[in-house]
């Protein structure tokens, strides 16, 4: 059940298919670029001044796995 | 419990609301949200999100057929989006996307994405609006996408092109910057960037085109989960790399001083000694630059609020907090000559800066290399600045640069023909006026400089 307690915006809902398609191309290009760079050992992604990590969460990093999984 | 204690900012979401009981923030959940709450709890999602430091941890304190109460971990001081530096704003945006991706992987989704859902706590941005998590429905777009753009992406991109000062205007846009405005303020060249074109310009166009149509038509919009991940991953990559066009270099930020190393260490020793003698646990430094002097304090500080008017100094401070994983330092941007006002409906949704500091009850206020800016740049009379400091804490450590200090001299010279009217800016007048509000506990000249440090204790109100 959804509560439409604020206007999500019809245009904003419709456009996401286009945004996703363009994003898909960008991400594909990025992964190709990354592969080529790593083949030539040019990967400088691990900048030591970077304080923000990757978006992906690694569940194996949890120290005490959840006990509520019943 | 009564609804009278409902927090004034917590009325938008009908699933429940925040209330205050015995000075503790709690959250009441109504039956309409029970299915989501139970699923989030029994699937272990809450627990995992707490451990990954994505969501503020909470405990269930009460449960009946009509309501569930949870008590979240308490956050001692909330800073608002218009008090965040550029890098802090980025961190808040990235955390929102990270949580949304993680939620989607577990078949949940954020139903809203306002910047007010984020607070800085223990050195990290954390999501505080537990009830924003909802079930993910297969093939539906992200309903908070527009909100994310108007609250996060838009302001960040505008700050990139127009300077971090733009973030301060967020106090005027409590529901996010209007899309049309974001699009019109961006340089025309941003239309050539596929990311900015789709996420901002085209979005603004679509919103404009469809604004008159029936909301129910949104059921037609469909998008695969893979598509959602694409949007979120791409937003994350873009924002992570985003830098201000005016960005200054990292490091050595504190070098712009007019005193020697000797005076520096003397100054920090005196401050350190006084902080220890006061057994201060909660500190506010109102002109704290990049946090240099607070970091010199050797005693245990529970929490130091370190504000500065300069975004770059606060960014630098935030960087140090992240790099060294400091948990007791909270940097923020503040202009003391115009601190954040109370805003929102009835002026009660977001509290004023002064009110929040008063509630935080700092043991001591640090005002280092600040009074000449207040008095000479802002023309604030000593009487007014003394009243301000007396209103926020019991003790005050204040540094007074004499008239012949090079910085004070420069500010005085800038007054040109009005310089004579600032004759009151001198040590004697300062001491006399501040003594009306404070009792002088200690006073030390910083040798090798034209500055004097004072330790004051607030006088009891008659």
Short mmCIF file of C-alpha atoms in Angstrom, two decimals:
data_model
loop_
_atom_site.label_atom_id
_atom_site.label_comp_id
_atom_site.label_asym_id
_atom_site.label_seq_id
_atom_site.Cartn_x
_atom_site.Cartn_y
_atom_site.Cartn_z
CA UNK A 1 0.00 0.00 0.00
CA UNK A 2 1.39 3.35 -1.03
CA UNK A 3 0.70 6.66 0.58
CA UNK A 4 1.03 9.43 -1.91
CA UNK A 5 1.82 11.95 0.79
CA UNK A 6 3.87 14.04 -1.57
CA UNK A 7 3.70 14.42 -5.31
CA UNK A 8 6.24 12.11 -6.91
CA UNK A 9 5.65 13.95 -10.18
CA UNK A 10 4.21 12.15 -13.19
CA UNK A 11 6.90 13.50 -15.49
CA UNK A 12 9.56 12.33 -13.05
CA UNK A 13 8.05 8.83 -13.00
CA UNK A 14 7.77 8.59 -16.78
CA UNK A 15 11.21 9.93 -17.54
CA UNK A 16 13.07 7.36 -15.46
CA UNK A 17 13.00 4.84 -18.32
CA UNK A 18 14.98 7.31 -20.47
CA UNK A 19 17.30 8.30 -17.63
CA UNK A 20 17.98 4.62 -16.96
CA UNK A 21 18.76 3.90 -20.60
CA UNK A 22 21.23 6.80 -20.85
CA UNK A 23 22.75 5.79 -17.50
CA UNK A 24 23.11 2.23 -18.82
CA UNK A 25 25.17 3.46 -21.75
CA UNK A 26 27.34 5.59 -19.46
CA UNK A 27 27.93 2.69 -17.08
CA UNK A 28 28.75 0.35 -19.97
CA UNK A 29 31.24 2.86 -21.36
CA UNK A 30 32.73 3.30 -17.89
CA UNK A 31 33.21 -0.44 -17.43
CA UNK A 32 34.91 -0.76 -20.84
CA UNK A 33 37.17 2.18 -19.99
CA UNK A 34 37.99 0.61 -16.66
CA UNK A 35 38.86 -2.73 -18.32
CA UNK A 36 41.13 -1.09 -20.88
CA UNK A 37 42.83 1.00 -18.21
CA UNK A 38 43.44 -1.99 -15.99
CA UNK A 39 44.88 -4.00 -18.93
CA UNK A 40 47.44 -1.24 -19.39
CA UNK A 41 47.90 -0.81 -15.66
CA UNK A 42 46.57 2.73 -15.75
CA UNK A 43 44.03 2.28 -13.01
CA UNK A 44 44.30 5.27 -10.76
CA UNK A 45 40.91 4.84 -9.15
CA UNK A 46 42.35 4.03 -5.75
CA UNK A 47 43.19 7.64 -5.02
CA UNK A 48 44.57 7.94 -1.51
CA UNK A 49 42.78 11.23 -0.94
CA UNK A 50 39.37 9.69 -1.57
CA UNK A 51 37.24 9.49 1.55
CA UNK A 52 34.01 8.27 -0.06
CA UNK A 53 33.83 4.59 -0.84
CA UNK A 54 31.94 2.58 -3.41
CA UNK A 55 28.14 2.38 -3.48
CA UNK A 56 28.04 -1.37 -3.03
CA UNK A 57 27.57 -2.73 0.44
CA UNK A 58 29.44 -5.91 1.30
CA UNK A 59 27.29 -8.01 3.59
CA UNK A 60 30.22 -10.24 4.48
CA UNK A 61 31.70 -7.27 6.37
CA UNK A 62 29.06 -7.52 9.07
CA UNK A 63 30.72 -8.70 12.26
CA UNK A 64 27.71 -10.31 13.89
CA UNK A 65 25.39 -11.63 11.22
CA UNK A 66 21.78 -10.97 11.95
CA UNK A 67 20.02 -13.31 14.31
CA UNK A 68 16.61 -12.22 13.15
CA UNK A 69 16.70 -14.24 9.99
CA UNK A 70 14.12 -16.72 11.17
CA UNK B 1 1.72 9.52 25.49
CA UNK B 2 -0.04 12.45 23.94
CA UNK B 3 0.22 13.84 20.44
CA UNK B 4 0.95 17.23 21.99
CA UNK B 5 4.62 16.38 22.17
CA UNK B 6 4.79 15.60 18.46
CA UNK B 7 7.91 17.12 16.99
CA UNK B 8 6.99 20.16 14.91
CA UNK B 9 8.90 18.92 11.85
CA UNK B 10 7.22 15.53 11.82
CA UNK B 11 3.84 15.83 10.18
CA UNK B 12 4.43 14.99 6.53
CA UNK B 13 4.33 11.21 6.69
CA UNK B 14 1.05 9.64 7.89
CA UNK B 15 2.84 6.35 8.80
CA UNK B 16 3.87 7.79 12.14
CA UNK B 17 5.73 10.68 13.65
CA UNK B 18 8.50 11.76 15.95
CA UNK B 19 7.77 12.93 19.47
CA UNK B 20 9.78 14.06 22.43
CA UNK B 21 9.40 12.40 25.81
CA UNK B 22 11.66 13.23 28.76
CA UNK B 23 14.02 15.00 26.39
CA UNK B 24 14.37 11.87 24.28
CA UNK B 25 13.48 11.66 20.61
CA UNK B 26 11.12 8.75 19.97
CA UNK B 27 9.05 7.61 17.06
CA UNK B 28 5.48 6.36 17.03
CA UNK B 29 4.36 4.03 14.22
CA UNK B 30 0.72 3.63 13.21
CA UNK B 31 -0.93 0.39 11.97
CA UNK B 32 -0.81 1.52 8.33
CA UNK B 33 2.98 1.07 8.49
CA UNK B 34 2.98 -2.16 10.56
CA UNK B 35 3.44 -4.47 7.51
CA UNK B 36 6.54 -2.58 6.35
CA UNK B 37 7.94 -2.33 9.86
CA UNK B 38 7.44 -6.02 10.56
CA UNK B 39 9.02 -7.01 7.25
CA UNK B 40 12.02 -4.73 7.78
CA UNK B 41 12.48 -6.16 11.25
CA UNK B 42 11.89 -9.86 10.59
CA UNK B 43 13.96 -9.93 7.40
CA UNK B 44 16.91 -8.62 9.37
CA UNK B 45 17.16 -5.54 7.17
CA UNK B 46 17.07 -3.09 10.09
CA UNK B 47 19.88 -4.95 11.85
CA UNK B 48 22.03 -5.06 8.71
CA UNK B 49 21.41 -1.39 7.90
CA UNK B 50 22.42 -0.46 11.48
CA UNK B 51 25.64 -2.43 11.21
CA UNK B 52 26.54 -0.91 7.87
CA UNK B 53 25.96 2.51 9.47
CA UNK B 54 23.33 3.40 6.89
CA UNK B 55 20.40 3.86 9.25
CA UNK B 56 20.22 5.26 12.78
CA UNK B 57 19.85 2.28 15.16
CA UNK B 58 16.68 2.04 17.22
CA UNK B 59 15.06 -0.13 19.85
CA UNK B 60 11.43 -1.03 20.11
CA UNK B 61 10.10 0.30 23.42
CA UNK B 62 6.36 -0.26 23.21
CA UNK B 63 3.97 -2.35 21.16
CA UNK B 64 0.19 -2.57 21.04
CA UNK B 65 -2.48 -3.22 18.43
CA UNK B 66 -2.74 0.49 17.68
CA UNK B 67 0.85 1.68 17.85
CA UNK B 68 4.50 0.70 18.04
CA UNK B 69 7.07 3.00 19.62
CA UNK B 70 10.74 2.96 18.80
CA UNK B 71 13.55 4.92 20.37
CA UNK B 72 16.42 5.78 18.02
CA UNK B 73 19.97 6.41 19.13
CA UNK B 74 20.03 10.05 20.20
CA UNK B 75 21.92 12.61 18.13
CA UNK B 76 23.26 15.44 20.31
CA UNK B 77 23.26 18.16 17.66
CA UNK B 78 21.53 18.35 14.30
CA UNK B 79 22.99 20.45 11.50
CA UNK B 80 20.71 21.30 8.58
CA UNK B 81 21.49 21.03 4.84
CA UNK B 82 22.07 24.79 4.62
CA UNK B 83 24.81 24.40 7.22
CA UNK B 84 26.64 21.61 5.40
CA UNK B 85 29.82 22.18 3.46
CA UNK B 86 30.00 20.95 -0.13
CA UNK B 87 31.72 17.68 0.78
CA UNK B 88 29.27 17.06 3.63
CA UNK B 89 26.41 17.65 1.23
CA UNK B 90 27.99 15.13 -1.13
CA UNK B 91 28.34 12.61 1.68
CA UNK B 92 24.65 13.02 2.56
CA UNK B 93 23.65 12.50 -1.09
CA UNK B 94 25.88 9.44 -1.47
CA UNK B 95 24.56 7.90 1.73
CA UNK B 96 20.98 8.29 0.49
CA UNK B 97 21.87 6.50 -2.77
CA UNK B 98 23.81 3.80 -0.95
CA UNK B 99 20.86 3.10 1.33
CA UNK B 100 18.46 3.10 -1.62
CA UNK B 101 20.57 0.58 -3.52
CA UNK B 102 20.94 -1.64 -0.48
CA UNK B 103 17.21 -1.38 0.20
CA UNK B 104 16.40 -2.37 -3.41
CA UNK B 105 18.69 -5.38 -3.16
CA UNK B 106 16.59 -6.43 -0.18
CA UNK B 107 13.27 -5.62 -1.91
CA UNK B 108 12.65 -2.36 -0.11
CA UNK B 109 12.80 1.19 -1.43
CA UNK B 110 13.00 4.71 -0.03
CA UNK B 111 9.67 6.44 -0.47
CA UNK B 112 11.21 9.85 0.08
CA UNK B 113 14.65 11.34 -0.26
CA UNK B 114 14.75 14.74 1.38
CA UNK B 115 18.02 16.16 2.66
CA UNK B 116 16.42 16.42 6.11
CA UNK B 117 16.48 12.62 6.34
CA UNK B 118 20.21 12.85 6.93
CA UNK B 119 22.15 13.88 10.02
CA UNK B 120 25.85 13.85 10.85
CA UNK B 121 26.60 11.63 13.81
CA UNK B 122 29.85 10.11 15.12
CA UNK B 123 31.76 11.40 12.12
CA UNK B 124 29.42 10.02 9.46
CA UNK B 125 26.28 10.95 7.61
CA UNK B 126 23.43 8.70 8.69
CA UNK B 127 19.84 8.25 7.57
CA UNK B 128 17.48 9.18 10.40
CA UNK B 129 13.98 8.80 8.98
CA UNK B 130 13.30 5.11 9.63
CA UNK B 131 9.77 5.27 8.21
CA UNK B 132 11.02 6.30 4.77
CA UNK B 133 11.64 2.63 3.98
CA UNK B 134 8.82 0.98 2.08
CA UNK B 135 8.24 -2.20 0.08
CA UNK B 136 9.70 -2.25 -3.39
CA UNK B 137 7.06 -2.94 -6.02
CA UNK B 138 8.25 -4.80 -9.07
CA UNK B 139 8.67 -2.66 -12.21
CA UNK B 140 7.91 0.66 -10.56
CA UNK B 141 10.16 3.73 -10.93
CA UNK B 142 11.65 5.38 -7.85
CA UNK B 143 8.99 7.70 -6.53
CA UNK B 144 11.55 9.76 -4.60
CA UNK B 145 13.67 10.35 -7.72
CA UNK B 146 12.43 13.90 -8.30
CA UNK B 147 12.90 14.67 -4.61
CA UNK B 148 16.47 13.39 -4.77
CA UNK B 149 17.18 15.70 -7.69
CA UNK B 150 15.62 18.78 -6.07
CA UNK B 151 17.20 18.13 -2.66
CA UNK B 152 20.61 16.74 -3.61
CA UNK B 153 21.70 16.62 -7.23
CA UNK B 154 20.35 20.07 -8.15
CA UNK B 155 21.88 21.98 -5.21
CA UNK B 156 25.22 20.17 -5.62
CA UNK B 157 25.50 20.90 -9.34
CA UNK B 158 24.47 24.53 -8.77
CA UNK B 159 27.14 24.79 -6.07
CA UNK B 160 29.67 23.40 -8.52
CA UNK B 161 28.94 26.17 -11.03
CA UNK B 162 28.01 29.06 -8.73
CA UNK B 163 30.01 28.33 -5.58
CA UNK B 164 29.30 26.57 -2.30
CA UNK B 165 27.49 29.67 -1.04
CA UNK B 166 24.56 28.42 -3.09
CA UNK B 167 23.98 25.68 -0.51
CA UNK B 168 23.03 28.35 2.03
CA UNK B 169 19.98 29.20 -0.06
CA UNK B 170 18.56 25.76 0.80
CA UNK B 171 16.98 27.38 3.87
CA UNK B 172 14.57 29.00 1.40
CA UNK B 173 13.76 25.71 -0.33
CA UNK B 174 12.61 23.40 2.42
CA UNK B 175 11.01 21.13 -0.20
CA UNK B 176 13.95 21.26 -2.58
CA UNK B 177 14.95 23.72 -5.32
CA UNK B 178 12.27 23.89 -8.03
CA UNK B 179 13.35 21.92 -11.11
CA UNK B 180 12.70 24.81 -13.49
CA UNK B 181 14.98 26.98 -11.40
CA UNK B 182 17.79 24.39 -11.32
CA UNK B 183 17.56 24.00 -15.10
CA UNK B 184 17.52 27.74 -15.77
CA UNK B 185 20.44 28.48 -13.44
CA UNK B 186 22.72 25.90 -15.03
CA UNK B 187 25.02 27.01 -17.86
CA UNK B 188 23.70 26.14 -21.33
CA UNK B 189 26.68 23.86 -21.91
CA UNK B 190 25.35 21.43 -19.31
CA UNK B 191 22.73 20.42 -21.91
CA UNK B 192 25.55 18.74 -23.82
CA UNK B 193 26.32 16.51 -20.86
CA UNK B 194 24.10 13.39 -21.21
CA UNK B 195 23.95 12.93 -17.44
CA UNK B 196 22.90 16.51 -16.66
CA UNK B 197 20.69 16.69 -19.71
CA UNK B 198 18.58 13.67 -18.71
CA UNK B 199 18.62 14.08 -14.93
CA UNK B 200 17.92 17.81 -14.90
CA UNK B 201 16.99 19.51 -18.19
CA UNK B 202 14.83 16.75 -19.62
CA UNK B 203 13.35 16.02 -16.20
CA UNK B 204 12.35 19.69 -15.81
CA UNK B 205 10.79 19.61 -19.27
CA UNK B 206 8.83 16.41 -18.54
CA UNK B 207 7.63 17.71 -15.21
CA UNK B 208 6.45 20.91 -16.82
CA UNK B 209 4.66 18.99 -19.58
CA UNK B 210 2.85 16.55 -17.31
CA UNK B 211 2.06 18.76 -14.34
CA UNK B 212 -1.61 19.15 -15.20
CA UNK B 213 -2.27 15.45 -15.68
CA UNK B 214 -3.94 13.07 -13.27
CA UNK B 215 -1.56 11.53 -10.73
CA UNK B 216 -3.11 8.11 -11.24
CA UNK B 217 -1.61 7.98 -14.68
CA UNK B 218 1.73 7.40 -12.98
CA UNK B 219 0.72 3.75 -12.82
CA UNK B 220 1.61 3.57 -16.51
CA UNK B 221 5.23 4.37 -15.77
CA UNK B 222 7.26 1.22 -15.45
CA UNK B 223 10.92 0.47 -14.99
CA UNK B 224 12.86 -2.70 -14.30
CA UNK B 225 15.00 -3.08 -11.19
CA UNK B 226 18.05 -3.16 -13.43
CA UNK B 227 17.00 0.24 -14.77
CA UNK B 228 16.71 1.57 -11.22
CA UNK B 229 20.19 0.32 -10.39
CA UNK B 230 21.50 2.08 -13.50
CA UNK B 231 19.99 5.39 -12.38
CA UNK B 232 21.28 5.05 -8.85
CA UNK B 233 24.78 3.84 -9.80
CA UNK B 234 25.13 6.63 -12.31
CA UNK B 235 23.97 9.29 -9.83
CA UNK B 236 26.45 7.88 -7.30
CA UNK B 237 29.40 7.92 -9.72
CA UNK B 238 28.64 11.47 -10.83
CA UNK B 239 28.17 12.92 -7.34
CA UNK B 240 31.20 11.13 -5.93
CA UNK B 241 33.43 12.82 -8.50
CA UNK B 242 31.73 16.22 -8.29
CA UNK B 243 34.05 19.07 -7.30
CA UNK B 244 33.54 22.79 -6.94
CA UNK B 245 34.92 24.83 -9.83
CA UNK B 246 36.37 27.14 -7.16
CA UNK B 247 37.86 24.22 -5.17
CA UNK B 248 40.93 25.08 -3.17
CA UNK B 249 43.84 22.72 -2.63
CA UNK B 250 43.79 20.28 0.25
CA UNK B 251 46.23 20.66 3.04
CA UNK B 252 47.99 23.48 4.81
CA UNK B 253 44.78 25.37 5.08
CA UNK B 254 45.75 26.86 8.39
CA UNK B 255 48.91 28.45 7.01
CA UNK B 256 47.17 31.77 6.41
CA UNK B 257 47.95 33.15 9.86
CA UNK B 258 49.84 36.19 11.00
CA UNK B 259 51.61 34.69 14.00
CA UNK B 260 54.62 32.54 14.64
CA UNK B 261 54.82 28.83 15.49
CA UNK B 262 55.79 29.87 18.96
CA UNK B 263 52.66 31.98 19.42
CA UNK B 264 50.60 29.15 17.93
CA UNK B 265 51.80 26.57 20.44
CA UNK B 266 51.50 29.04 23.29
CA UNK B 267 47.92 29.81 22.29
CA UNK B 268 46.96 26.15 22.05
CA UNK B 269 48.62 25.37 25.40
CA UNK B 270 46.67 28.09 27.17
CA UNK B 271 43.39 26.91 25.62
CA UNK B 272 44.19 23.32 26.52
CA UNK B 273 44.93 24.22 30.12
CA UNK B 274 41.70 26.19 30.50
CA UNK B 275 39.56 23.49 28.88
CA UNK B 276 41.04 20.98 31.32
CA UNK B 277 40.47 23.21 34.32
CA UNK B 278 36.81 23.54 33.31
CA UNK B 279 36.46 19.75 32.75
CA UNK B 280 34.66 20.71 29.58
CA UNK B 281 33.06 17.81 27.68
CA UNK B 282 30.94 19.74 25.20
CA UNK B 283 32.61 22.49 23.26
CA UNK B 284 31.52 24.86 20.55
CA UNK B 285 34.08 26.72 18.47
CA UNK B 286 32.15 29.39 16.58
CA UNK B 287 34.99 30.48 14.33
CA UNK B 288 36.79 27.18 14.28
CA UNK B 289 38.32 27.26 10.80
CA UNK B 290 39.41 23.70 9.93
CA UNK B 291 39.28 22.54 13.56
CA UNK B 292 43.01 23.08 14.19
CA UNK B 293 42.67 24.41 17.74
CA UNK B 294 40.02 21.94 18.83
CA UNK B 295 42.32 19.11 17.67
CA UNK B 296 45.04 20.44 20.00
CA UNK B 297 42.83 19.80 23.03
CA UNK B 298 44.23 16.79 24.84
CA UNK B 299 41.44 16.10 27.34
CA UNK B 300 38.48 13.90 26.48
CA UNK B 301 35.88 15.89 24.57
CA UNK B 302 32.51 14.21 24.06
CA UNK B 303 31.54 16.42 21.16
CA UNK B 304 33.03 19.54 19.64
CA UNK B 305 30.86 21.61 17.31
CA UNK B 306 33.18 23.47 14.98
CA UNK B 307 31.58 26.11 12.82
CA UNK B 308 33.12 28.45 10.30
CA UNK B 309 31.85 30.86 7.69
CA UNK B 310 34.20 29.51 5.02
CA UNK B 311 33.03 26.43 3.11
CA UNK B 312 36.59 25.44 2.24
CA UNK B 313 37.68 25.45 5.88
CA UNK B 314 34.69 23.28 6.80
CA UNK B 315 35.39 20.94 3.86
CA UNK B 316 38.95 20.65 5.09
CA UNK B 317 37.73 19.88 8.61
CA UNK B 318 35.27 17.30 7.27
CA UNK B 319 38.08 15.71 5.27
CA UNK B 320 40.18 15.36 8.43
CA UNK B 321 37.21 13.84 10.29
CA UNK B 322 36.73 11.24 7.52
CA UNK B 323 40.41 10.53 7.02
CA UNK B 324 41.14 9.93 10.72
CA UNK B 325 37.71 8.49 11.50
CA UNK B 326 37.13 11.05 14.24
CA UNK B 327 33.81 10.66 16.01
CA UNK B 328 33.65 13.66 18.33
CA UNK B 329 33.98 16.52 15.87
CA UNK B 330 31.00 18.03 14.06
CA UNK B 331 31.99 20.61 11.43
CA UNK B 332 29.42 22.97 9.92
CA UNK B 333 29.13 26.22 7.97
CA UNK B 334 27.76 29.20 9.88
CA UNK B 335 27.76 32.95 9.43
CA UNK B 336 27.53 34.38 12.93
CA UNK B 337 26.35 37.71 11.54
CA UNK B 338 23.35 35.88 10.09
CA UNK B 339 22.99 32.46 11.74
CA UNK B 340 20.32 30.03 10.49
CA UNK B 341 16.80 31.12 11.40
CA UNK B 342 13.87 28.95 12.45
CA UNK B 343 12.07 27.90 9.28
CA UNK B 344 9.16 25.85 7.98
CA UNK B 345 5.49 25.82 8.84
CA UNK B 346 4.79 28.14 11.80
CA UNK B 347 8.55 28.73 11.90
CA UNK B 348 8.86 25.61 14.02
CA UNK B 349 9.99 22.82 11.68
CA UNK B 350 13.70 23.58 11.73
CA UNK B 351 15.11 25.29 14.75
CA UNK B 352 17.28 28.36 14.76
CA UNK B 353 20.99 27.94 15.24
CA UNK B 354 20.95 29.80 18.56
CA UNK B 355 18.14 27.64 19.94
CA UNK B 356 19.92 24.42 18.98
CA UNK B 357 23.15 25.57 20.62
CA UNK B 358 21.28 26.57 23.76
CA UNK B 359 19.68 23.13 23.93
CA UNK B 360 23.02 21.46 23.34
CA UNK B 361 24.36 23.38 26.40
CA UNK B 362 28.05 23.57 25.54
CA UNK B 363 30.35 23.82 28.58
CA UNK B 364 32.48 26.38 26.83
CA UNK B 365 32.46 28.54 23.73
CA UNK B 366 35.66 29.20 21.83
CA UNK B 367 35.83 32.46 19.90
CA UNK B 368 39.35 32.61 18.54
CA UNK B 369 40.42 35.26 16.05
CA UNK B 370 36.79 36.20 15.66
CA UNK B 371 35.95 39.32 17.65
CA UNK B 372 37.69 41.66 15.18
CA UNK B 373 35.53 40.22 12.39
CA UNK B 374 32.33 40.65 14.41
CA UNK B 375 33.26 44.13 15.61
CA UNK B 376 35.04 45.56 12.57
CA UNK B 377 33.61 43.67 9.61
CA UNK B 378 30.11 43.30 11.04
CA UNK B 379 30.20 46.50 13.15
CA UNK B 380 28.64 44.53 16.02
CA UNK B 381 29.07 46.50 19.28
CA UNK B 382 30.90 44.67 22.10
CA UNK B 383 27.71 44.80 24.11
CA UNK B 384 25.83 42.76 21.50
CA UNK B 385 28.55 40.18 20.97
CA UNK B 386 28.93 39.75 24.74
CA UNK B 387 25.17 39.22 25.07
CA UNK B 388 25.30 36.63 22.27
CA UNK B 389 28.12 34.64 23.88
CA UNK B 390 26.48 34.89 27.31
CA UNK B 391 23.30 33.40 25.84
CA UNK B 392 24.93 30.23 24.56
CA UNK B 393 27.25 28.88 27.26
CA UNK B 394 28.58 29.17 30.81
CA UNK B 395 32.17 29.83 29.83
CA UNK B 396 33.83 31.74 27.06
CA UNK B 397 37.38 31.57 25.79
CA UNK B 398 37.87 34.58 23.58
CA UNK B 399 40.89 35.94 21.78
CA UNK B 400 41.27 39.68 21.32
CA UNK B 401 43.57 40.97 18.57
CA UNK B 402 44.73 44.45 19.59
CA UNK B 403 44.47 47.43 17.26
CA UNK B 404 48.04 46.94 16.10
CA UNK B 405 47.54 43.28 15.19
CA UNK B 406 48.08 43.15 11.42
CA UNK B 407 44.63 41.65 10.70
CA UNK B 408 42.84 44.14 12.96
CA UNK B 409 44.83 46.99 11.43
CA UNK B 410 43.84 45.90 7.95
CA UNK B 411 40.16 45.82 8.90
CA UNK B 412 40.47 49.22 10.58
CA UNK B 413 42.20 50.71 7.54
CA UNK B 414 39.42 49.36 5.34
CA UNK B 415 37.09 51.71 7.23
CA UNK B 416 38.96 54.59 5.54
CA UNK B 417 37.47 57.93 6.60
CA UNK B 418 35.24 56.19 9.16
CA UNK B 419 38.24 54.72 10.96
CA UNK B 420 37.95 57.30 13.76
CA UNK B 421 34.49 56.05 14.59
CA UNK B 422 35.96 52.67 15.55
CA UNK B 423 38.07 54.07 18.35
CA UNK B 424 36.08 51.91 20.77
CA UNK B 425 37.83 48.84 19.36
CA UNK B 426 40.43 48.60 22.10
CA UNK B 427 41.35 46.31 24.98
CA UNK B 428 39.97 48.56 27.72
CA UNK B 429 36.55 49.01 26.14
CA UNK B 430 36.40 45.32 25.37
CA UNK B 431 37.19 44.31 28.96
CA UNK B 432 34.80 46.85 30.44
CA UNK B 433 31.87 45.83 28.26
CA UNK B 434 32.45 42.08 28.56
CA UNK B 435 32.73 42.43 32.37
CA UNK B 436 29.09 43.46 32.44
CA UNK B 437 28.15 40.00 31.20
CA UNK B 438 31.05 37.90 32.41
CA UNK B 439 33.35 37.45 35.32
CA UNK B 440 37.01 37.41 34.30
CA UNK B 441 38.66 34.17 35.40
CA UNK B 442 41.97 34.38 33.61
CA UNK B 443 43.72 36.52 31.03
CA UNK B 444 46.90 35.74 29.16
CA UNK B 445 48.92 37.66 26.61
CA UNK B 446 50.11 35.54 23.71
CA UNK B 447 53.75 36.53 23.53
CA UNK B 448 55.18 37.04 20.08
CA UNK B 449 51.80 38.34 18.89
CA UNK B 450 49.41 41.25 19.37
CA UNK B 451 46.72 39.07 20.86
CA UNK B 452 45.26 38.42 24.31
CA UNK B 453 43.30 35.39 25.48
CA UNK B 454 40.50 35.64 28.05
CA UNK B 455 38.67 33.04 30.05
CA UNK B 456 35.27 34.32 31.15
CA UNK B 457 32.48 32.85 33.25
CA UNK B 458 28.94 34.03 32.69
CA UNK B 459 27.52 36.24 35.45
CA UNK B 460 24.26 35.10 37.00
CA UNK B 461 21.27 36.88 35.59
CA UNK B 462 19.89 39.40 38.05
#
